[in-house]
PDB file of C-alpha atoms in Angstrom:
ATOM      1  CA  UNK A  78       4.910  -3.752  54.615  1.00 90.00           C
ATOM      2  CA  UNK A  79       4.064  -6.256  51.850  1.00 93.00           C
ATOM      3  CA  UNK A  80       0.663  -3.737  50.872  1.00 95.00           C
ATOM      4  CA  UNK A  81       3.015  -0.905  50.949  1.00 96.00           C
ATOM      5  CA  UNK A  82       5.377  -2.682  48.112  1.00 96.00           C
ATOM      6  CA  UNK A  83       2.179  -3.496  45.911  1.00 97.00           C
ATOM      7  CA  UNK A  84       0.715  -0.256  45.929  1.00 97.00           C
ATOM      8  CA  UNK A  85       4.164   0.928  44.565  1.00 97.00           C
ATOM      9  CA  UNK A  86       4.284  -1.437  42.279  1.00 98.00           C
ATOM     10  CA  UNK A  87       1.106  -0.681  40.336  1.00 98.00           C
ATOM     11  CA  UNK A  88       1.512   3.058  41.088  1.00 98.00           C
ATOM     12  CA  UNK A  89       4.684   2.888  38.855  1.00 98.00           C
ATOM     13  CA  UNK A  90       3.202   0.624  36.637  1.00 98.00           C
ATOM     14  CA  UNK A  91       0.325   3.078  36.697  1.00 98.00           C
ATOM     15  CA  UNK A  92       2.883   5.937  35.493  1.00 98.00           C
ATOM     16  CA  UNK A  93       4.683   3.612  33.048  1.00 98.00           C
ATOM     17  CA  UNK A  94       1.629   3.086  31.155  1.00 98.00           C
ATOM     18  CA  UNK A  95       0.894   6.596  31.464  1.00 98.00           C
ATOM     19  CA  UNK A  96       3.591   7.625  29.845  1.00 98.00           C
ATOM     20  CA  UNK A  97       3.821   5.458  27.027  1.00 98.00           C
ATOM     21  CA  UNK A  98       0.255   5.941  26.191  1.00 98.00           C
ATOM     22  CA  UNK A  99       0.505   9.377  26.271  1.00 98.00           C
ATOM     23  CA  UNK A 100       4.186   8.894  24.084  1.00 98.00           C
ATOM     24  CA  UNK A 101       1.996   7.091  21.402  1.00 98.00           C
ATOM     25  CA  UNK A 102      -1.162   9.556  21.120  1.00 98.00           C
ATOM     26  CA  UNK A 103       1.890  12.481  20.755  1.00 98.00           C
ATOM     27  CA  UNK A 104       3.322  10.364  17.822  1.00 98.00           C
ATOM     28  CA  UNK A 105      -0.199   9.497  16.438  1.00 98.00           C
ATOM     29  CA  UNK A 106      -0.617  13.192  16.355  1.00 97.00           C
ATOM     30  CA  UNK A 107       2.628  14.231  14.275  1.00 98.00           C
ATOM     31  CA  UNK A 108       1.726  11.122  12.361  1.00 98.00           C
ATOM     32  CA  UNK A 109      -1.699  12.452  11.163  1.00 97.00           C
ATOM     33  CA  UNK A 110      -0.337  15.911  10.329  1.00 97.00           C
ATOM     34  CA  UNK A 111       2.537  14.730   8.333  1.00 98.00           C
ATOM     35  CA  UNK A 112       0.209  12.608   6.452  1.00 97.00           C
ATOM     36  CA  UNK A 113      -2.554  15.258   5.864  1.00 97.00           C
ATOM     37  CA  UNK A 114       1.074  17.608   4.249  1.00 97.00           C
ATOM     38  CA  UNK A 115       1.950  14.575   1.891  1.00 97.00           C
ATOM     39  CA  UNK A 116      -1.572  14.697   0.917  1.00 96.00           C
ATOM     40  CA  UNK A 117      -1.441  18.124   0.360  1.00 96.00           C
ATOM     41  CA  UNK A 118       1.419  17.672  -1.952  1.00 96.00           C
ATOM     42  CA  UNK A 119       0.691  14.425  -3.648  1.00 97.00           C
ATOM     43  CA  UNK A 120      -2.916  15.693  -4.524  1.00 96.00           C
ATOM     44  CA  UNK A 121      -1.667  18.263  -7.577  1.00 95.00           C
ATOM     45  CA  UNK A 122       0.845  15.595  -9.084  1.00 96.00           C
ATOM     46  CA  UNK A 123      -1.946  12.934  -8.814  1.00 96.00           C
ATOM     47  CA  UNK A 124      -4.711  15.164 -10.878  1.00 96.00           C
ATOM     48  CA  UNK A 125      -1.888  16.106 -13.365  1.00 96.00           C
ATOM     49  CA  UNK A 126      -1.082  12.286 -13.858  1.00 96.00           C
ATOM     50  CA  UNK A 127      -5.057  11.573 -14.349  1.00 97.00           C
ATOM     51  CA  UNK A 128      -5.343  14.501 -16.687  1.00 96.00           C
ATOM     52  CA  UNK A 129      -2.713  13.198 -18.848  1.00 95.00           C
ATOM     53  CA  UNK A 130      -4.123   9.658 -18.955  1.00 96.00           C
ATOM     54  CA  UNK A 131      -6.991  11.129 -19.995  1.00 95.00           C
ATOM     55  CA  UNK A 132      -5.296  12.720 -22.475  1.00 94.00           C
ATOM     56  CA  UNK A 133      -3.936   9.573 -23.634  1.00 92.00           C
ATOM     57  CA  UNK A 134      -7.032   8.181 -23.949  1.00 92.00           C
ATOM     58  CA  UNK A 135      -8.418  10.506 -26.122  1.00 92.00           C
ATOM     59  CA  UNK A 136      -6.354  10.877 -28.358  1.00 90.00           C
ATOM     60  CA  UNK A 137      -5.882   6.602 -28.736  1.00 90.00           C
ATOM     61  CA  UNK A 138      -9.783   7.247 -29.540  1.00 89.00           C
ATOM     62  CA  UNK A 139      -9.590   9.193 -31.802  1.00 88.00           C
ATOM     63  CA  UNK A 140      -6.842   7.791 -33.769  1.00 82.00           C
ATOM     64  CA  UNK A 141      -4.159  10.545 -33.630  1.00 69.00           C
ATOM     65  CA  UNK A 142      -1.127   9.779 -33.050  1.00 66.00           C
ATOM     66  CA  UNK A 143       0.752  10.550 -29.502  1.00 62.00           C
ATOM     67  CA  UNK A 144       3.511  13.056 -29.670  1.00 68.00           C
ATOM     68  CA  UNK A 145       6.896  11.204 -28.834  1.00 70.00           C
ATOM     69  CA  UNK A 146       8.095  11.864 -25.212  1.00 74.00           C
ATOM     70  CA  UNK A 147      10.446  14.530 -23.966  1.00 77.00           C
ATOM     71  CA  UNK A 148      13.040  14.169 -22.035  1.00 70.00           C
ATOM     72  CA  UNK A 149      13.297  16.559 -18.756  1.00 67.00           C
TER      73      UNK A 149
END
């Protein structure tokens, strides 16, 4: 009677671990795809913020001086 309680026992623990493993990859999952959109959308802002430090450079460089900012 004893083996019979055991076996239960680590069938359910068995199950339990099942299904938080398989909990976990699902999140891992919607994890990965929401990061690979916020890269998607990050990436344009990111090159427009490089080009205009670039910008900024350049014209420090060359001596000109910067136009005064705009308010949006």
């Amino acid at each position: 009677m004893l083996l019979v309680v055991w076996i239960v026992v680590a069938v359910l623990a068995v199950v339990v671990l099942g299904s938080i493993t398989y909990t976990l990859v699902g999140a891992l999952g919607r994890l990965t795809g929401e990061l690979r959109r916020l890269d998607g959308e990050v990436r344009p802002v990111l090159a427009e913020v490089q080009a205009t430090l670039d910008r900024a450079a350049a014209q420090r460089a060359a001596g000109t001086p910067e136009p005064a900012p705009t308010a949006r």
